[in-house]
Amino acid sequence: MFDTALTSSDFLFLARGAGMTLLVTAISVVLGTCLGIACGIFRFQVGPWWAAPMTFLLDIFRSIPLLIQLVLVNAFLGMVLKLKISGFSVACGVLTLYTAAYCAEIVRGAIEAVPGTTRRAARSLGLTWWQDMTSIVLPLATRVALPSWIGLALGVMKDSALVYIVQVTELLKATQILITRLQEPLLLLMICGLFYFVISFPLARLGGYLERRWSND
């Protein structure tokens, strides 16, 4: 007969960890996507030479492992600047910049995928740059960018497991705490994986639904 020391309180502890994972992911993805869209449009609009400083900065966040970024930013803010900033704020800030760095490249590539003839036709009809961008370019670019953005959002959700390093008790950290106390790693890791699946599955299915719907338009 199956026997476990896991209690309802332990399960709620895991659920709170999952809630923290969702919160950190949601804040980082929303803010990072907004910042990434702005950076992607800027890079496309001004060209590679003028955008070189921004590109270099974004490449830093794409190239350095996220764990190292979290450690360095947390240490710099606390030990060098002597700022008392919570681990949650550090985690959200670093993940936001990390998301923006990848999202900017996705947006730039998606905008470049819009045919130049389409943009010239829009401008010939008297549309302003803003009207052209919001009514023509971005709707078309969204279809190109969506699959990559879905993958990015899911990746950020899983990468949020690294924020334990700045004392944020997300889902994986909560699981590790219970494993240390209960000594039931297999069961707890299975429950942890189930939580991750429940969190990520709806987003993946939504992306697939939108792709199918747009491909039939």
PDB file of C-alpha atoms in Angstrom:
ATOM      1  CA  MET A   1       0.000   0.000   0.000  1.00  0.00           C
ATOM      2  CA  PHE A   2       1.266   3.470  -0.925  1.00  0.00           C
ATOM      3  CA  ASP A   3       2.392   5.449   2.104  1.00  0.00           C
ATOM      4  CA  THR A   4       3.712   8.987   2.307  1.00  0.00           C
ATOM      5  CA  ALA A   5       4.443  11.586   4.938  1.00  0.00           C
ATOM      6  CA  LEU A   6       3.195  14.353   2.614  1.00  0.00           C
ATOM      7  CA  THR A   7       0.389  16.335   4.232  1.00  0.00           C
ATOM      8  CA  SER A   8      -2.144  18.832   2.927  1.00  0.00           C
ATOM      9  CA  SER A   9      -0.022  21.627   4.429  1.00  0.00           C
ATOM     10  CA  ASP A  10       2.970  20.418   2.418  1.00  0.00           C
ATOM     11  CA  PHE A  11       0.864  20.374  -0.736  1.00  0.00           C
ATOM     12  CA  LEU A  12      -0.283  23.938  -0.049  1.00  0.00           C
ATOM     13  CA  PHE A  13       3.365  24.892   0.438  1.00  0.00           C
ATOM     14  CA  LEU A  14       4.088  23.548  -3.055  1.00  0.00           C
ATOM     15  CA  ALA A  15       1.042  25.384  -4.398  1.00  0.00           C
ATOM     16  CA  ARG A  16       2.349  28.666  -2.950  1.00  0.00           C
ATOM     17  CA  GLY A  17       5.686  27.957  -4.600  1.00  0.00           C
ATOM     18  CA  ALA A  18       3.861  27.417  -7.894  1.00  0.00           C
ATOM     19  CA  GLY A  19       2.041  30.702  -7.346  1.00  0.00           C
ATOM     20  CA  MET A  20       5.371  32.468  -6.858  1.00  0.00           C
ATOM     21  CA  THR A  21       6.662  30.883 -10.070  1.00  0.00           C
ATOM     22  CA  LEU A  22       3.578  32.152 -11.911  1.00  0.00           C
ATOM     23  CA  LEU A  23       3.888  35.637 -10.430  1.00  0.00           C
ATOM     24  CA  VAL A  24       7.577  36.042 -11.246  1.00  0.00           C
ATOM     25  CA  THR A  25       7.005  34.657 -14.745  1.00  0.00           C
ATOM     26  CA  ALA A  26       3.967  36.845 -15.448  1.00  0.00           C
ATOM     27  CA  ILE A  27       5.675  40.065 -14.330  1.00  0.00           C
ATOM     28  CA  SER A  28       8.880  39.270 -16.198  1.00  0.00           C
ATOM     29  CA  VAL A  29       7.179  38.186 -19.424  1.00  0.00           C
ATOM     30  CA  VAL A  30       4.755  41.131 -19.540  1.00  0.00           C
ATOM     31  CA  LEU A  31       7.358  43.792 -18.770  1.00  0.00           C
ATOM     32  CA  GLY A  32      10.057  42.060 -20.818  1.00  0.00           C
ATOM     33  CA  THR A  33       7.755  41.728 -23.819  1.00  0.00           C
ATOM     34  CA  CYS A  34       6.809  45.420 -23.720  1.00  0.00           C
ATOM     35  CA  LEU A  35      10.463  46.437 -23.427  1.00  0.00           C
ATOM     36  CA  GLY A  36      11.471  43.904 -26.081  1.00  0.00           C
ATOM     37  CA  ILE A  37       8.893  45.222 -28.551  1.00  0.00           C
ATOM     38  CA  ALA A  38      10.178  48.758 -28.080  1.00  0.00           C
ATOM     39  CA  CYS A  39      13.812  47.660 -28.491  1.00  0.00           C
ATOM     40  CA  GLY A  40      12.992  45.471 -31.489  1.00  0.00           C
ATOM     41  CA  ILE A  41      11.175  48.278 -33.305  1.00  0.00           C
ATOM     42  CA  PHE A  42      14.001  50.696 -32.510  1.00  0.00           C
ATOM     43  CA  ARG A  43      16.650  48.289 -33.817  1.00  0.00           C
ATOM     44  CA  PHE A  44      14.713  47.749 -37.024  1.00  0.00           C
ATOM     45  CA  GLN A  45      13.947  51.412 -37.551  1.00  0.00           C
ATOM     46  CA  VAL A  46      17.393  52.945 -36.994  1.00  0.00           C
ATOM     47  CA  GLY A  47      19.440  50.167 -38.586  1.00  0.00           C
ATOM     48  CA  PRO A  48      22.297  48.013 -37.248  1.00  0.00           C
ATOM     49  CA  TRP A  49      24.904  50.769 -36.932  1.00  0.00           C
ATOM     50  CA  TRP A  50      22.886  53.218 -34.851  1.00  0.00           C
ATOM     51  CA  ALA A  51      21.463  50.395 -32.756  1.00  0.00           C
ATOM     52  CA  ALA A  52      24.891  48.861 -32.104  1.00  0.00           C
ATOM     53  CA  PRO A  53      25.154  50.021 -28.432  1.00  0.00           C
ATOM     54  CA  MET A  54      21.710  48.613 -27.648  1.00  0.00           C
ATOM     55  CA  THR A  55      22.501  45.410 -29.527  1.00  0.00           C
ATOM     56  CA  PHE A  56      25.687  44.985 -27.499  1.00  0.00           C
ATOM     57  CA  LEU A  57      23.786  45.456 -24.239  1.00  0.00           C
ATOM     58  CA  LEU A  58      21.105  42.955 -25.253  1.00  0.00           C
ATOM     59  CA  ASP A  59      23.787  40.478 -26.304  1.00  0.00           C
ATOM     60  CA  ILE A  60      25.203  40.638 -22.781  1.00  0.00           C
ATOM     61  CA  PHE A  61      21.900  39.478 -21.298  1.00  0.00           C
ATOM     62  CA  ARG A  62      21.559  36.762 -23.948  1.00  0.00           C
ATOM     63  CA  SER A  63      25.117  35.496 -23.551  1.00  0.00           C
ATOM     64  CA  ILE A  64      25.676  35.392 -19.782  1.00  0.00           C
ATOM     65  CA  PRO A  65      23.921  32.487 -18.000  1.00  0.00           C
ATOM     66  CA  LEU A  66      20.894  33.630 -16.044  1.00  0.00           C
ATOM     67  CA  LEU A  67      22.210  32.217 -12.773  1.00  0.00           C
ATOM     68  CA  ILE A  68      25.331  34.369 -13.033  1.00  0.00           C
ATOM     69  CA  GLN A  69      23.228  37.439 -13.844  1.00  0.00           C
ATOM     70  CA  LEU A  70      21.115  36.911 -10.730  1.00  0.00           C
ATOM     71  CA  VAL A  71      24.160  36.491  -8.493  1.00  0.00           C
ATOM     72  CA  LEU A  72      26.027  39.487  -9.934  1.00  0.00           C
ATOM     73  CA  VAL A  73      23.055  41.879  -9.870  1.00  0.00           C
ATOM     74  CA  ASN A  74      22.083  40.853  -6.343  1.00  0.00           C
ATOM     75  CA  ALA A  75      25.667  41.264  -5.116  1.00  0.00           C
ATOM     76  CA  PHE A  76      26.148  44.585  -6.919  1.00  0.00           C
ATOM     77  CA  LEU A  77      22.949  46.097  -5.524  1.00  0.00           C
ATOM     78  CA  GLY A  78      23.527  44.839  -1.988  1.00  0.00           C
ATOM     79  CA  MET A  79      27.293  44.949  -1.518  1.00  0.00           C
ATOM     80  CA  VAL A  80      28.356  47.782  -3.833  1.00  0.00           C
ATOM     81  CA  LEU A  81      25.388  50.161  -3.885  1.00  0.00           C
ATOM     82  CA  LYS A  82      24.242  49.174  -0.370  1.00  0.00           C
ATOM     83  CA  LEU A  83      20.624  49.047  -1.495  1.00  0.00           C
ATOM     84  CA  LYS A  84      18.108  46.955   0.405  1.00  0.00           C
ATOM     85  CA  ILE A  85      16.163  45.404  -2.451  1.00  0.00           C
ATOM     86  CA  SER A  86      14.156  42.231  -1.982  1.00  0.00           C
ATOM     87  CA  GLY A  87      15.112  39.051  -3.786  1.00  0.00           C
ATOM     88  CA  PHE A  88      11.720  39.126  -5.490  1.00  0.00           C
ATOM     89  CA  SER A  89      12.455  42.539  -7.030  1.00  0.00           C
ATOM     90  CA  VAL A  90      15.917  41.417  -8.131  1.00  0.00           C
ATOM     91  CA  ALA A  91      14.466  38.253  -9.686  1.00  0.00           C
ATOM     92  CA  CYS A  92      11.759  40.152 -11.583  1.00  0.00           C
ATOM     93  CA  GLY A  93      14.206  42.824 -12.750  1.00  0.00           C
ATOM     94  CA  VAL A  94      16.814  40.402 -14.063  1.00  0.00           C
ATOM     95  CA  LEU A  95      14.240  38.125 -15.700  1.00  0.00           C
ATOM     96  CA  THR A  96      12.569  41.149 -17.303  1.00  0.00           C
ATOM     97  CA  LEU A  97      15.825  42.250 -18.941  1.00  0.00           C
ATOM     98  CA  TYR A  98      16.592  38.649 -19.879  1.00  0.00           C
ATOM     99  CA  THR A  99      13.172  38.318 -21.532  1.00  0.00           C
ATOM    100  CA  ALA A 100      13.495  41.689 -23.263  1.00  0.00           C
ATOM    101  CA  ALA A 101      16.863  40.736 -24.756  1.00  0.00           C
ATOM    102  CA  TYR A 102      15.404  37.686 -26.488  1.00  0.00           C
ATOM    103  CA  CYS A 103      12.057  39.306 -27.306  1.00  0.00           C
ATOM    104  CA  ALA A 104      13.776  42.231 -29.048  1.00  0.00           C
ATOM    105  CA  GLU A 105      15.472  39.842 -31.454  1.00  0.00           C
ATOM    106  CA  ILE A 106      12.199  38.005 -32.080  1.00  0.00           C
ATOM    107  CA  VAL A 107      10.393  41.274 -32.817  1.00  0.00           C
ATOM    108  CA  ARG A 108      13.135  42.607 -35.070  1.00  0.00           C
ATOM    109  CA  GLY A 109      13.176  39.406 -37.111  1.00  0.00           C
ATOM    110  CA  ALA A 110       9.384  39.314 -37.348  1.00  0.00           C
ATOM    111  CA  ILE A 111       9.197  42.907 -38.596  1.00  0.00           C
ATOM    112  CA  GLU A 112      11.879  42.218 -41.181  1.00  0.00           C
ATOM    113  CA  ALA A 113       9.778  39.275 -42.385  1.00  0.00           C
ATOM    114  CA  VAL A 114       6.991  41.662 -43.426  1.00  0.00           C
ATOM    115  CA  PRO A 115       7.458  42.302 -47.186  1.00  0.00           C
ATOM    116  CA  GLY A 116       8.806  45.741 -48.004  1.00  0.00           C
ATOM    117  CA  THR A 117       6.243  46.062 -50.784  1.00  0.00           C
ATOM    118  CA  THR A 118       3.478  45.846 -48.200  1.00  0.00           C
ATOM    119  CA  ARG A 119       4.948  48.714 -46.215  1.00  0.00           C
ATOM    120  CA  ARG A 120       5.506  50.831 -49.315  1.00  0.00           C
ATOM    121  CA  ALA A 121       1.908  50.264 -50.397  1.00  0.00           C
ATOM    122  CA  ALA A 122       0.681  51.371 -46.978  1.00  0.00           C
ATOM    123  CA  ARG A 123       2.765  54.535 -47.086  1.00  0.00           C
ATOM    124  CA  SER A 124       1.620  55.269 -50.651  1.00  0.00           C
ATOM    125  CA  LEU A 125      -1.969  55.274 -49.350  1.00  0.00           C
ATOM    126  CA  GLY A 126      -1.054  58.125 -47.013  1.00  0.00           C
ATOM    127  CA  LEU A 127      -0.648  56.163 -43.783  1.00  0.00           C
ATOM    128  CA  THR A 128       1.695  57.673 -41.220  1.00  0.00           C
ATOM    129  CA  TRP A 129       4.578  55.697 -39.756  1.00  0.00           C
ATOM    130  CA  TRP A 130       2.520  54.997 -36.626  1.00  0.00           C
ATOM    131  CA  GLN A 131      -0.520  53.891 -38.618  1.00  0.00           C
ATOM    132  CA  ASP A 132       1.633  51.708 -40.830  1.00  0.00           C
ATOM    133  CA  MET A 133       3.306  50.101 -37.831  1.00  0.00           C
ATOM    134  CA  THR A 134       0.173  49.501 -35.738  1.00  0.00           C
ATOM    135  CA  SER A 135      -2.265  48.602 -38.514  1.00  0.00           C
ATOM    136  CA  ILE A 136      -0.063  46.723 -40.996  1.00  0.00           C
ATOM    137  CA  VAL A 137       3.372  45.722 -39.751  1.00  0.00           C
ATOM    138  CA  LEU A 138       2.783  44.620 -36.168  1.00  0.00           C
ATOM    139  CA  PRO A 139      -0.338  42.499 -36.898  1.00  0.00           C
ATOM    140  CA  LEU A 140       1.560  40.646 -39.643  1.00  0.00           C
ATOM    141  CA  ALA A 141       4.722  40.400 -37.559  1.00  0.00           C
ATOM    142  CA  THR A 142       2.770  38.975 -34.618  1.00  0.00           C
ATOM    143  CA  ARG A 143       1.929  35.879 -36.632  1.00  0.00           C
ATOM    144  CA  VAL A 144       5.597  35.321 -37.336  1.00  0.00           C
ATOM    145  CA  ALA A 145       6.743  36.075 -33.799  1.00  0.00           C
ATOM    146  CA  LEU A 146       4.099  34.146 -31.860  1.00  0.00           C
ATOM    147  CA  PRO A 147       5.660  30.647 -31.923  1.00  0.00           C
ATOM    148  CA  SER A 148       9.030  31.987 -30.805  1.00  0.00           C
ATOM    149  CA  TRP A 149       7.407  34.164 -28.151  1.00  0.00           C
ATOM    150  CA  ILE A 150       5.468  31.200 -26.753  1.00  0.00           C
ATOM    151  CA  GLY A 151       8.734  29.272 -26.526  1.00  0.00           C
ATOM    152  CA  LEU A 152      10.371  32.242 -24.808  1.00  0.00           C
ATOM    153  CA  ALA A 153       7.568  32.559 -22.248  1.00  0.00           C
ATOM    154  CA  LEU A 154       7.722  28.849 -21.438  1.00  0.00           C
ATOM    155  CA  GLY A 155      11.507  29.066 -21.181  1.00  0.00           C
ATOM    156  CA  VAL A 156      11.307  31.994 -18.762  1.00  0.00           C
ATOM    157  CA  MET A 157       8.812  30.061 -16.648  1.00  0.00           C
ATOM    158  CA  LYS A 158      11.248  27.156 -16.338  1.00  0.00           C
ATOM    159  CA  ASP A 159      14.258  29.450 -15.899  1.00  0.00           C
ATOM    160  CA  SER A 160      12.474  31.099 -12.968  1.00  0.00           C
ATOM    161  CA  ALA A 161      13.560  28.040 -10.968  1.00  0.00           C
ATOM    162  CA  LEU A 162      16.957  29.755 -10.700  1.00  0.00           C
ATOM    163  CA  VAL A 163      15.625  32.652  -8.616  1.00  0.00           C
ATOM    164  CA  TYR A 164      16.128  30.527  -5.501  1.00  0.00           C
ATOM    165  CA  ILE A 165      19.656  31.960  -5.542  1.00  0.00           C
ATOM    166  CA  VAL A 166      18.240  35.349  -4.443  1.00  0.00           C
ATOM    167  CA  GLN A 167      16.113  33.771  -1.689  1.00  0.00           C
ATOM    168  CA  VAL A 168      12.839  33.503  -3.600  1.00  0.00           C
ATOM    169  CA  THR A 169      10.915  30.351  -2.695  1.00  0.00           C
ATOM    170  CA  GLU A 170       9.407  29.341  -6.020  1.00  0.00           C
ATOM    171  CA  LEU A 171       8.147  25.893  -6.977  1.00  0.00           C
ATOM    172  CA  LEU A 172      11.443  24.035  -7.334  1.00  0.00           C
ATOM    173  CA  LYS A 173      12.884  25.576  -4.160  1.00  0.00           C
ATOM    174  CA  ALA A 174       9.741  24.597  -2.251  1.00  0.00           C
ATOM    175  CA  THR A 175      10.135  21.060  -3.598  1.00  0.00           C
ATOM    176  CA  GLN A 176      13.763  20.909  -2.495  1.00  0.00           C
ATOM    177  CA  ILE A 177      12.804  22.063   1.004  1.00  0.00           C
ATOM    178  CA  LEU A 178      10.224  19.288   1.297  1.00  0.00           C
ATOM    179  CA  ILE A 179      12.633  16.702  -0.129  1.00  0.00           C
ATOM    180  CA  THR A 180      15.142  17.592   2.588  1.00  0.00           C
ATOM    181  CA  ARG A 181      12.487  17.227   5.294  1.00  0.00           C
ATOM    182  CA  LEU A 182      10.443  14.280   4.054  1.00  0.00           C
ATOM    183  CA  GLN A 183      13.103  12.308   2.132  1.00  0.00           C
ATOM    184  CA  GLU A 184      10.645  11.414  -0.645  1.00  0.00           C
ATOM    185  CA  PRO A 185      12.362  12.836  -3.743  1.00  0.00           C
ATOM    186  CA  LEU A 186      10.578  10.750  -6.385  1.00  0.00           C
ATOM    187  CA  LEU A 187       7.066  11.619  -5.274  1.00  0.00           C
ATOM    188  CA  LEU A 188       7.833  15.273  -4.699  1.00  0.00           C
ATOM    189  CA  LEU A 189       9.591  15.711  -8.036  1.00  0.00           C
ATOM    190  CA  MET A 190       6.632  14.048  -9.774  1.00  0.00           C
ATOM    191  CA  ILE A 191       4.273  16.524  -8.091  1.00  0.00           C
ATOM    192  CA  CYS A 192       6.611  19.400  -8.993  1.00  0.00           C
ATOM    193  CA  GLY A 193       6.647  18.271 -12.631  1.00  0.00           C
ATOM    194  CA  LEU A 194       2.851  18.041 -12.593  1.00  0.00           C
ATOM    195  CA  PHE A 195       2.622  21.629 -11.344  1.00  0.00           C
ATOM    196  CA  TYR A 196       4.932  22.800 -14.144  1.00  0.00           C
ATOM    197  CA  PHE A 197       2.850  20.913 -16.695  1.00  0.00           C
ATOM    198  CA  VAL A 198      -0.410  22.428 -15.443  1.00  0.00           C
ATOM    199  CA  ILE A 199       1.136  25.895 -15.618  1.00  0.00           C
ATOM    200  CA  SER A 200       2.691  25.573 -19.083  1.00  0.00           C
ATOM    201  CA  PHE A 201       0.153  23.407 -20.939  1.00  0.00           C
ATOM    202  CA  PRO A 202      -2.567  26.084 -21.382  1.00  0.00           C
ATOM    203  CA  LEU A 203      -0.054  28.578 -22.812  1.00  0.00           C
ATOM    204  CA  ALA A 204       1.326  26.008 -25.256  1.00  0.00           C
ATOM    205  CA  ARG A 205      -2.187  25.021 -26.379  1.00  0.00           C
ATOM    206  CA  LEU A 206      -3.207  28.675 -26.786  1.00  0.00           C
ATOM    207  CA  GLY A 207      -0.207  29.243 -29.044  1.00  0.00           C
ATOM    208  CA  GLY A 208      -1.087  26.207 -31.136  1.00  0.00           C
ATOM    209  CA  TYR A 209      -4.716  27.328 -31.423  1.00  0.00           C
ATOM    210  CA  LEU A 210      -3.767  30.829 -32.580  1.00  0.00           C
ATOM    211  CA  GLU A 211      -1.310  29.430 -35.136  1.00  0.00           C
ATOM    212  CA  ARG A 212      -3.972  27.145 -36.629  1.00  0.00           C
ATOM    213  CA  ARG A 213      -6.560  29.900 -36.676  1.00  0.00           C
ATOM    214  CA  TRP A 214      -4.283  32.426 -38.354  1.00  0.00           C
ATOM    215  CA  SER A 215      -3.018  29.892 -40.898  1.00  0.00           C
ATOM    216  CA  ASN A 216      -6.611  29.405 -42.075  1.00  0.00           C
ATOM    217  CA  ASP A 217      -7.308  33.145 -42.469  1.00  0.00           C
TER     218      ASP A 217
END
